[in-house]
XYZ file of C-alpha atoms in Angstrom:
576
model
C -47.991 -128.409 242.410
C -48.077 -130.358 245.688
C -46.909 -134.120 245.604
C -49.272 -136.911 244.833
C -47.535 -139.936 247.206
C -49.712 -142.549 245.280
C -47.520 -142.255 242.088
C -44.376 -143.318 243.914
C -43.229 -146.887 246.055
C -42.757 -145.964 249.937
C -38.824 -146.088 249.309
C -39.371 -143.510 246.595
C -41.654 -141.271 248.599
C -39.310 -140.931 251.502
C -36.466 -138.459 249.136
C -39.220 -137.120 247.403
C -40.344 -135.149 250.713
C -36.825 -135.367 252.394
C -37.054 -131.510 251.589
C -40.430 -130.375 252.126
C -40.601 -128.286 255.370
C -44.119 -126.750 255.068
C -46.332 -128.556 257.290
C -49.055 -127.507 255.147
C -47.902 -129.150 252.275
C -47.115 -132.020 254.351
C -50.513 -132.379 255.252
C -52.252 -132.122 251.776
C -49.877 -134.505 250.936
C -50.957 -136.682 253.393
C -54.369 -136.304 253.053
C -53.925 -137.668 248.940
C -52.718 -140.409 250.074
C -55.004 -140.944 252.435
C -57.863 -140.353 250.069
C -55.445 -142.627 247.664
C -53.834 -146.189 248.305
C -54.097 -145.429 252.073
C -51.046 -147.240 252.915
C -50.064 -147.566 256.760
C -46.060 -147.539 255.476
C -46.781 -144.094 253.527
C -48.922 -141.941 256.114
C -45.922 -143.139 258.947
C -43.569 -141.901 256.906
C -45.594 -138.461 255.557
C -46.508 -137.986 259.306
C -43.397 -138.501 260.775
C -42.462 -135.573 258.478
C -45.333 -133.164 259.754
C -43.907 -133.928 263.317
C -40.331 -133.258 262.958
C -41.732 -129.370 261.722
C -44.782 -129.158 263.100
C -44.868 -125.676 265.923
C -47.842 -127.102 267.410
C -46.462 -127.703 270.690
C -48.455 -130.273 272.210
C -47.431 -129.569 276.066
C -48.062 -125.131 276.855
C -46.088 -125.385 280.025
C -48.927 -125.431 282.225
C -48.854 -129.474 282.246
C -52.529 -129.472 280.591
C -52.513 -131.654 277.502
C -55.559 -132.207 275.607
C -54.973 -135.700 274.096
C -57.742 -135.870 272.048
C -57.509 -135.576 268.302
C -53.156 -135.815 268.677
C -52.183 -137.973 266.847
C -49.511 -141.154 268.572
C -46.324 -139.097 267.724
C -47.511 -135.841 268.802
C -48.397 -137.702 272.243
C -44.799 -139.017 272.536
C -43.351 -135.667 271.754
C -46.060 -134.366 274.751
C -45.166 -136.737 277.634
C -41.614 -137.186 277.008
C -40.695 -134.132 279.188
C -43.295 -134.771 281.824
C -41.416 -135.817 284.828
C -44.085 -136.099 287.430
C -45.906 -139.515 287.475
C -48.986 -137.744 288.871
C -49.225 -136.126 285.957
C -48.695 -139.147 283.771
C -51.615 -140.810 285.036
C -54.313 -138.199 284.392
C -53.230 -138.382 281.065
C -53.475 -141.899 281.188
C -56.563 -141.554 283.006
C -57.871 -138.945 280.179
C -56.892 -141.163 277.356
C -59.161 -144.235 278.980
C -62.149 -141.920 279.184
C -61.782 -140.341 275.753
C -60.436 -142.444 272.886
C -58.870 -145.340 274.505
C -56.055 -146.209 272.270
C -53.883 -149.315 273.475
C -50.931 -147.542 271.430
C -51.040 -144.055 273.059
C -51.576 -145.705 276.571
C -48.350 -148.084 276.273
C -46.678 -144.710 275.024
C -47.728 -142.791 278.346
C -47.181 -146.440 280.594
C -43.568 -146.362 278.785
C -43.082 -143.399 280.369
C -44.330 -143.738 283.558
C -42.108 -146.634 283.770
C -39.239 -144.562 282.923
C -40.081 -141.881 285.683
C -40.640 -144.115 287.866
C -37.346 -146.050 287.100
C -35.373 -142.935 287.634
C -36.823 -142.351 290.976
C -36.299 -146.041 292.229
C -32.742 -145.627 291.076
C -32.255 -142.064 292.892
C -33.451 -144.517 295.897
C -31.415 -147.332 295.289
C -27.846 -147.436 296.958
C -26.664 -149.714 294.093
C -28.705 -147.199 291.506
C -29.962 -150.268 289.972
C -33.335 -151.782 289.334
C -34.686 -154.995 290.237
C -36.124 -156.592 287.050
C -40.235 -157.139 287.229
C -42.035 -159.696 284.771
C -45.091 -157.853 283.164
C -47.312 -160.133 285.342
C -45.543 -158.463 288.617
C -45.718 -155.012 287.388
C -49.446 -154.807 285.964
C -51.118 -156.768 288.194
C -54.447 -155.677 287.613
C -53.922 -156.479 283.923
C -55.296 -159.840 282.238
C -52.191 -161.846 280.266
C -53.575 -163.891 277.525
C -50.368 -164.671 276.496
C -48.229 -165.601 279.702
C -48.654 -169.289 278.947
C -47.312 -168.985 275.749
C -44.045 -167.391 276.522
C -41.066 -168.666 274.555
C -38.216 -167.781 277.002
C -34.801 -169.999 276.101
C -32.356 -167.265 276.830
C -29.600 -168.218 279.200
C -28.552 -166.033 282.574
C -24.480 -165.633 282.414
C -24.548 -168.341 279.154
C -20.722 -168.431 277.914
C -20.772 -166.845 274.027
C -17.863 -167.851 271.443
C -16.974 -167.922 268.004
C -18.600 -166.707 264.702
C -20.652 -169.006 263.271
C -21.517 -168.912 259.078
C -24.271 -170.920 257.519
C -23.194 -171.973 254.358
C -25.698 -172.716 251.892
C -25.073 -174.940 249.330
C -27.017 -175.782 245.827
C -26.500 -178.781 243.435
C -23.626 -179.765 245.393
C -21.830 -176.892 245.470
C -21.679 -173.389 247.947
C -23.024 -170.699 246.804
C -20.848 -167.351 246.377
C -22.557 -165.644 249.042
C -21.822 -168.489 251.337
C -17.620 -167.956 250.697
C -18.118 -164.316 250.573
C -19.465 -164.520 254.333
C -16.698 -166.634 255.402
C -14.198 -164.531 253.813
C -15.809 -161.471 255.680
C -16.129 -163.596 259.139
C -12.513 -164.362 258.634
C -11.871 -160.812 258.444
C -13.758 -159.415 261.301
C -12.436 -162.262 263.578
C -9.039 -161.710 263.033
C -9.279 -157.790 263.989
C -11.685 -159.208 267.107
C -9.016 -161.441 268.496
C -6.442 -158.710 268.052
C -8.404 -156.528 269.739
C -9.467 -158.812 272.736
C -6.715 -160.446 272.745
C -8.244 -164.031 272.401
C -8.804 -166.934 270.041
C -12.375 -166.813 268.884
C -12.875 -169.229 266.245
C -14.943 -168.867 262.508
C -17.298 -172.122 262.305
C -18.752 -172.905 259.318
C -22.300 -175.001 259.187
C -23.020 -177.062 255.990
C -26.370 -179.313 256.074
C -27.099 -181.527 253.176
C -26.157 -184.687 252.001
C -23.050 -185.725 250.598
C -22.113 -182.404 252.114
C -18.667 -183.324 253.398
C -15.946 -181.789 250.740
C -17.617 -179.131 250.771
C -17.637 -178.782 254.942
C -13.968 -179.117 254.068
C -13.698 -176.229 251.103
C -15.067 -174.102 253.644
C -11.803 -174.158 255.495
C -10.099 -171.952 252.490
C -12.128 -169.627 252.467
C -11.567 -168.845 255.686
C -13.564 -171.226 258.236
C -11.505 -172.781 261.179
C -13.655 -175.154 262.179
C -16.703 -176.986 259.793
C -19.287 -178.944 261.023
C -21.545 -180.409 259.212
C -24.739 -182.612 258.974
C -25.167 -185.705 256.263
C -28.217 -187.170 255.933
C -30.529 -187.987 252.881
C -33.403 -186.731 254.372
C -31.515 -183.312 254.080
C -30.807 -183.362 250.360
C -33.369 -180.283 250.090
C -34.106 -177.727 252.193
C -37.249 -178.202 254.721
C -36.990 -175.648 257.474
C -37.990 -177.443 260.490
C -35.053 -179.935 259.979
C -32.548 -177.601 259.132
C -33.675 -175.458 262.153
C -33.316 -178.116 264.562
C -29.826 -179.636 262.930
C -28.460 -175.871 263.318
C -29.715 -175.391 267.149
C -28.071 -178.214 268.507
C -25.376 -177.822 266.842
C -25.199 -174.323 268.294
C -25.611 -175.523 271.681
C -23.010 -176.662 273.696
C -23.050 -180.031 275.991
C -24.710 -179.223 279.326
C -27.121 -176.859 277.251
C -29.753 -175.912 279.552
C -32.273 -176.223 276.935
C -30.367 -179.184 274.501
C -30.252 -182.525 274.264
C -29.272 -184.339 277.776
C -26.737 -186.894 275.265
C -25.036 -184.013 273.622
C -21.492 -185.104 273.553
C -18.681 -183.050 275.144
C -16.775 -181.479 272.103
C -13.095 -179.466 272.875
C -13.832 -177.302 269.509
C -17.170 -176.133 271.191
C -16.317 -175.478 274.549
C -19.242 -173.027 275.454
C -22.669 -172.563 275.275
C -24.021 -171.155 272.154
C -22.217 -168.959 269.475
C -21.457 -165.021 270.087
C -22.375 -164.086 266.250
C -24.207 -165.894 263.626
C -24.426 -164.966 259.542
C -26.628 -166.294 257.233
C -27.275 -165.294 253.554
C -30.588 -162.938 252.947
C -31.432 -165.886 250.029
C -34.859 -167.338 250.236
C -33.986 -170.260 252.210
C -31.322 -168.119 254.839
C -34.225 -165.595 255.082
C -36.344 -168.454 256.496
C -33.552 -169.959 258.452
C -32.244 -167.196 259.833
C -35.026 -166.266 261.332
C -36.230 -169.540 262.969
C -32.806 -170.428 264.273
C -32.219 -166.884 266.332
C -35.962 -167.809 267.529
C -35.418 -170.738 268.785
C -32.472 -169.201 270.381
C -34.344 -166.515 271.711
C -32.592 -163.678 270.470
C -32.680 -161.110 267.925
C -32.143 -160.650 264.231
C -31.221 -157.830 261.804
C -32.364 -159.033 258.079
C -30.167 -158.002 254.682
C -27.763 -156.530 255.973
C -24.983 -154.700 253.504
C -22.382 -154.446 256.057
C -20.801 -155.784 259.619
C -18.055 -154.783 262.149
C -17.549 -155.488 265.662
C -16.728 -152.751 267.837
C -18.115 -151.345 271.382
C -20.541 -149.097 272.024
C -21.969 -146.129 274.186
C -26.072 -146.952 275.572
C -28.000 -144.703 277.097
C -31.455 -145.989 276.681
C -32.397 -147.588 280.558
C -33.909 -151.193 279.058
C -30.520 -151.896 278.189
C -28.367 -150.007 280.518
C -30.429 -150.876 283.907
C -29.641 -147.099 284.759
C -31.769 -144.194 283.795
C -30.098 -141.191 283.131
C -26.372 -142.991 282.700
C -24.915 -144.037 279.530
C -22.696 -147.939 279.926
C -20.361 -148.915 276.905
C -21.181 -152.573 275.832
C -18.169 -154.513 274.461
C -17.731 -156.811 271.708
C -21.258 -155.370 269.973
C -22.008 -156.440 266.552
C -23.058 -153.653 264.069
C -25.447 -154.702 261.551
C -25.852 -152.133 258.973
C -28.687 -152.647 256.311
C -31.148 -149.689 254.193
C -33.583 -147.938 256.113
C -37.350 -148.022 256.017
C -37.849 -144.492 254.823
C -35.536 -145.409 251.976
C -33.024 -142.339 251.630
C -30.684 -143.752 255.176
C -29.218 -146.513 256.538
C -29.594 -148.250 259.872
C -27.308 -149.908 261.888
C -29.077 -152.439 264.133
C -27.412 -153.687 267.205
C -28.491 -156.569 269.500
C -28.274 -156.434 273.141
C -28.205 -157.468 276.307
C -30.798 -156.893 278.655
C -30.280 -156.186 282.246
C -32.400 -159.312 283.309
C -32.091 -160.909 279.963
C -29.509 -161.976 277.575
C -29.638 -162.302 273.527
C -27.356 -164.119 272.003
C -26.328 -165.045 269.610
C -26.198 -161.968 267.883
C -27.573 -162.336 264.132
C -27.444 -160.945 261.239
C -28.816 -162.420 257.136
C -26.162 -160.346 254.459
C -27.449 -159.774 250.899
C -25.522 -161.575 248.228
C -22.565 -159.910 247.054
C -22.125 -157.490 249.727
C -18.274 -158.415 250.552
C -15.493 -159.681 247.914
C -15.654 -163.094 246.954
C -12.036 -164.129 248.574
C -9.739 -166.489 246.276
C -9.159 -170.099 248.940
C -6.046 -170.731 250.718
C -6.160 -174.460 249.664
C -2.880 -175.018 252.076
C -5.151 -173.493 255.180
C -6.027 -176.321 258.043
C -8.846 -176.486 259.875
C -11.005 -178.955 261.678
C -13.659 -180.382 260.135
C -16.693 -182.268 262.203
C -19.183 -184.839 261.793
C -22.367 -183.804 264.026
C -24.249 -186.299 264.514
C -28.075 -185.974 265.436
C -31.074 -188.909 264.781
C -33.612 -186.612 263.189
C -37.275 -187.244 264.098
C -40.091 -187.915 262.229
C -41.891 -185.137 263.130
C -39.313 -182.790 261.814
C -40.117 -184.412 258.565
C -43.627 -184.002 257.960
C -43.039 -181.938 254.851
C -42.142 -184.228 252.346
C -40.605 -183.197 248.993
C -42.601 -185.472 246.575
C -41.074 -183.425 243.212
C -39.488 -180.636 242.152
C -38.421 -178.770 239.125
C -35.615 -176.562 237.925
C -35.657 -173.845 235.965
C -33.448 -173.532 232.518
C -30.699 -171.360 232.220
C -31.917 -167.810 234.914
C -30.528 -164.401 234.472
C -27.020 -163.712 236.175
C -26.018 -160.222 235.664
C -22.746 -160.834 237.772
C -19.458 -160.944 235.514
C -21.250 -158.823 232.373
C -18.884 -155.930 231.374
C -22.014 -153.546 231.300
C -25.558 -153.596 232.625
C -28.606 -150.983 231.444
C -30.572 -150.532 234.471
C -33.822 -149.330 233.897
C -36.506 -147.441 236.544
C -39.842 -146.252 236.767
C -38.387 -143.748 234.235
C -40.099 -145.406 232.041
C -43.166 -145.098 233.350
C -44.672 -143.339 230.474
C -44.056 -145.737 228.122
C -43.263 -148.898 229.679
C -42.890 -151.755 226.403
C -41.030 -148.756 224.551
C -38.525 -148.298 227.617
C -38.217 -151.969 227.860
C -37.392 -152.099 223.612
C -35.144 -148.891 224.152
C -33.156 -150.258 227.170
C -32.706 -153.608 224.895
C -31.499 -152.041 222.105
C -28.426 -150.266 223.973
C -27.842 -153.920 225.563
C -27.303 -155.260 221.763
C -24.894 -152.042 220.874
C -22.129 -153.866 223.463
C -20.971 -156.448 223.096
C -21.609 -157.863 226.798
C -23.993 -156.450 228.536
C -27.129 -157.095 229.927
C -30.171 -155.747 231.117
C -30.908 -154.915 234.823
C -34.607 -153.649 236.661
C -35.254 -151.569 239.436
C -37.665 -152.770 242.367
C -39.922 -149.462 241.423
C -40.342 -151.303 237.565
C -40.744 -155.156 239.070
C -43.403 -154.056 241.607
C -45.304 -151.509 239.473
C -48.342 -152.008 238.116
C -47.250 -151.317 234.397
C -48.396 -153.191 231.044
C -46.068 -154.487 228.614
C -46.743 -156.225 225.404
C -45.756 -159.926 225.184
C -42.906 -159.536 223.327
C -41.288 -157.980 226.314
C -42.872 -159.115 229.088
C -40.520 -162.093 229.282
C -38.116 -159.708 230.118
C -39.600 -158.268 233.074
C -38.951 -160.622 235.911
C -37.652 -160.331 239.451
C -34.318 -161.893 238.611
C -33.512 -159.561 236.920
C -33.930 -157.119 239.525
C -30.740 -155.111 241.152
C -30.669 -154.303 244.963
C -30.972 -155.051 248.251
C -33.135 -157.863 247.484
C -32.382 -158.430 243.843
C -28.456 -159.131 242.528
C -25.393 -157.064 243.499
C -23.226 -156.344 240.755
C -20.063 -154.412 240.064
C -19.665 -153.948 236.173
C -16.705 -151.683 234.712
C -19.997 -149.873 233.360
C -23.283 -149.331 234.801
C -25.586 -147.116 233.236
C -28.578 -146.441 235.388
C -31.705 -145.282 232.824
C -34.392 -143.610 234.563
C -33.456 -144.452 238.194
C -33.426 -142.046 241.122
C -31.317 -143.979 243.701
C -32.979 -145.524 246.505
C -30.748 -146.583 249.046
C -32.045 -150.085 248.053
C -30.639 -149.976 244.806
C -27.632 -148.578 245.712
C -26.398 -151.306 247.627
C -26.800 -153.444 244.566
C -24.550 -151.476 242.203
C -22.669 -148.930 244.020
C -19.151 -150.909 243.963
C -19.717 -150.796 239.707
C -16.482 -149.084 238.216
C -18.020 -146.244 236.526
C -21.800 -145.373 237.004
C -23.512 -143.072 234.427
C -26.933 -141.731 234.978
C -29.696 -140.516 232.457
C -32.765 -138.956 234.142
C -34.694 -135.746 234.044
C -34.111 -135.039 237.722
C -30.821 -132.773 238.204
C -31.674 -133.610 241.954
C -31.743 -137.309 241.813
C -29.785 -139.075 244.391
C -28.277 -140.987 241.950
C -26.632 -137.692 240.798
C -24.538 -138.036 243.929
C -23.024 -141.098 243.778
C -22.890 -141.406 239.774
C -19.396 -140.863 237.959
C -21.564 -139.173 234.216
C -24.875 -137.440 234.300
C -26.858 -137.384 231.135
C -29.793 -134.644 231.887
C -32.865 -135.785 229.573
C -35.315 -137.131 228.516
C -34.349 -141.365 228.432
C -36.781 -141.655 225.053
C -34.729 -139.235 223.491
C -31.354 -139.962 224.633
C -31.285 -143.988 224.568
C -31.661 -143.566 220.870
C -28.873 -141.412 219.909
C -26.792 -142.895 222.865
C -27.194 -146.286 220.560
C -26.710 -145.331 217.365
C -23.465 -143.432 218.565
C -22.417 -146.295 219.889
C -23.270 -148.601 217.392
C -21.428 -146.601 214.839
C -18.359 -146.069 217.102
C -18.749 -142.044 217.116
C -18.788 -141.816 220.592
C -17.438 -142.168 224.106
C -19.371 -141.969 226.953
C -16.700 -140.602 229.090
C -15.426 -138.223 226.762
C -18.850 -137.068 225.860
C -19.186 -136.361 230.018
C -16.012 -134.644 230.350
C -16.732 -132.230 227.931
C -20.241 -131.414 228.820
C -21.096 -131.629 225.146
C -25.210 -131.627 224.102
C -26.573 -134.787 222.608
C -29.971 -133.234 220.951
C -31.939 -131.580 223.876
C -29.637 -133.548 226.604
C -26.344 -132.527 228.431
C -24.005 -134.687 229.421
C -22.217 -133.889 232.641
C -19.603 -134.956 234.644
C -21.209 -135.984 237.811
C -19.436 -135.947 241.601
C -16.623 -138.574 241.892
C -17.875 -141.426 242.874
C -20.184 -141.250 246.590
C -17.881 -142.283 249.742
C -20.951 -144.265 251.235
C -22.660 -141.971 252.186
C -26.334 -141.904 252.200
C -28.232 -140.943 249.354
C -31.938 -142.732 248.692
C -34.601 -143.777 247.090
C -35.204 -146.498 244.169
């Protein structure tokens, strides 16, 4: 029976057809969910499939193509072995005549660029490039947009330091916000023995009444904290915070800063190499208009970072078509895929006419250890100083409330994670999953994305139960319990990151070829309606031990417990 996509999430779909090599099948598929939910995120990912197997081949060898009806990737796979610009153009030419598609013509322009690249280089005693503004390579072309360009990126800007935005709430930093600086401390101290210099970690902290804690950021790891104090900053508004984070990110003599920003020895250099921010609500939104306004790039939730250097061969980086240049001092920004079963690791880099810095990255809470302080460590802490303006301020907090009390799953000595296992039955999973919470003495119950973003009913008396914060992953809580029991869950690369540091994982699904199988410690094969219940009532009545149970392979009812592979080593399994 061929797979219906509209019963599954778009990070579910992508290990469900991970294996499926028949394009046929690939393209019923796609045409369900087509005639289904239609979503753009599904058919990329379904067609991206049909073009890794399709035998079509697009280009005969005689250089005729016949663009119309190919789809955008089966006109990239065409012209991206056509070396004569000649020919690039009639197809350019045909596309124009037939169904004019802005995409597929920037596809076949790309490569005409490319070509064309390579030959100026071949003519070029230097083998270099000289760098053309869209305006001065399309001529012909109208630009809308020119006016509005947003250009502050520096040419041969001096880059230092790590910097960490700390976040702080109620008066206090956040976890995530020492975690980073414990990481930052970490990665800096293998950078400057590796370039043999003294980069520095900076901590920011914006608030009010924000200055002890500027200072507790120097044990966990922070050599230098600067900080704004105002009143006006007590909560978060984004505009202020963007602008208090800028200039303090950009040195005296800034070509785009203040003309009164005071020389400072601690900050010595234009703007920061690296900058971290937590992937919470508020660092999502800062993050992003901070590396903005410094004109450079950002990867979002990201589960891991390391600074190393790093071969290029693609010619918008390198300047040089057809060589490959190592770029030093790169910062690797790993974070779950798209398609949902890999991970990507995003770098951000410097353009031959065009530099981006600093290079960002937003980490999702407990990625990396919360460190224990060094309350004997010295740093220096700073008072930056900046009049904010009224027009910065034109969001006004008039009230607010706080919620009581909030789930934290973090520090619970179990957690029953349930998925869209319990689809079938959704207020019976729910009671099920709760019941096996009560049987421990701490535990807690935990939700996949797939069960928060489905479109399931459940009766009142556990719909309180089914909110977002309780929701494990890359954008829900990380946890690490001594048991994790994952009920119904297939293993998205999503969730993963939120629970793959637990102690022991066990597993109870249907699927044999899960992902989760790969990186769980026990698999329970079965049916989660049947086994939750006798899983409880063993435990309940002390007659059984998970582990044991596992080890010996022993049938519960109609299930088999098994012991699963020890533990996955990072690598890349998928899905939900």
């Amino acid at each position: 029976m061929t797979l219906d996509p509209t019963e599954h999430t778009i990070p579910e779909l992508g290990p469900k057809i991970k294996d499926i090599d028949d394009v046929s099948e690939l393209e019923e598929i796609l045409q369900k969910e087509h005639r289904g939910e239609n979503r753009q995120g599904a058919i990329a990912l379904i067609q991206s499939r049909i073009d890794k197997f399709s035998e079509d081949e697009a280009d005969d060898g005689d250089g005729e193509v016949e663009l119309a009806g190919m789809s955008v990737a089966d006109v990239g796979n065409a012209v991206r072995d056509i070396d004569e610009v000649a020919d690039l153009e009639a197809l350019l030419e045909q596309e124009e005549a037939g169904e004019n598609r802005d995409s597929v013509k920037r596809l076949i322009e790309s490569r005409i660029d490319s070509v064309q690249g390579s030959d100026e280089e071949e003519a070029e005693d230097a083998g270099e490039v000289e760098a053309q503004s869209p305006e001065e390579k399309y001529p012909e072309l109208d630009h809308p947009t020119a006016d509005k360009k947003h250009v502050r990126a520096l040419d041969g800007g001096d880059y230092q330091d790590m910097w960490v935005y700390c976040e702080t709430q109620q008066g206090e930093l956040i976890d995530v916000s020492k975690e980073m600086l414990g990481k930052a401390r970490e990665l800096m101290d293998t950078y400057n023995d590796d370039y043999d210099t003294e980069e520095k970690v900076v901590a920011v902290v914006i608030g009010e009444d924000v200055e002890e804690l500027a200072e507790e950021t120097i044990a966990y790891g922070a050599d230098v904290a600067v900080y704004a104090d105002d009143p006006a900053l007590s909560r978060f508004r984004l505009k202020p915070f963007t602008e208090v984070f800028c200039d303090m990110a950009r040195g005296a003599g800034h070509e785009f800063g203040r003309e009164d920003r005071p020389d400072e020895e601690w900050h010595d250099y234009d703007e920061p190499r690296y900058t971290v921010f937590p992937a919470t609500n508020n660092g999502r939104d800062l993050s992003a208009t901070v590396q903005a306004e410094l004109d450079s790039g950002l990867a979002s939730d990201c589960s891991d970072l390391y600074i190393t250097e790093s071969m290029i061969s693609n010619p918008a980086k390198t300047g040089k078509p057809g060589e490959k240049v190592e770029f030093q001092r790169v910062f690797h920004m790993k974070r779950p895929d798209f398609s949902g079963f890999e991970y990507s690791t995003i770098l951000c880099l410097d353009k031959p006419d065009r530099e981006f810095h600093p290079q960002g990255a937003s980490v999702i809470p407990g990625s990396f250890p919360l460190s224990d302080p060094d309350p004997e460590r010295e740093g220096e802490v700073v008072h930056h100083e900046l009049p904010l303006e009224e027009s910065w301020l034109d969001v006004e907090v008039t009230e607010y409330d706080q919620l009581d009390g909030g789930v934290d799953l973090t520090g619970r000595e179990v957690i029953v994670a349930l998925g869209r296992g319990i689809g079938s039955d959704p207020t019976k999973g729910i009671e099920l999953g709760l019941d096996l919470v009560d049987a421990f003495e701490d535990a807690d119950l935990g939700l996949s994305r797939g069960v928060i973003t489905a479109s399931y009913e459940f009766d009142g008396h556990v719909a309180k139960y089914v909110t977002e914060e309780r929701q494990i992953g890359e954008s829900g809580q990380v946890v690490e319990p001594p048991i994790y029991i994952a009920v119904g869950i297939s293993g998205a690369v999503q969730h993963k990151v939120g629970m793959d540091e637990s102690d022991t994982i066990i597993a109870i699904n249907t699927d044999t070829d899960a992902d989760i199988v790969d990186f769980s410690d026990y698999f329970i094969e079965g049916d989660l309606f049947e086994v939750l219940p006798m899983l409880t009532e063993a435990i309940e009545s002390g007659q059984m031990d998970i582990k044991a149970v596992a080890d010996g392979g022993e049938r519960i009812g109609d299930s088999r417990a098994t012991s699963g592979p020890a533990g996955s080593d990072g690598g890349e399994p998928t899905d939900d």
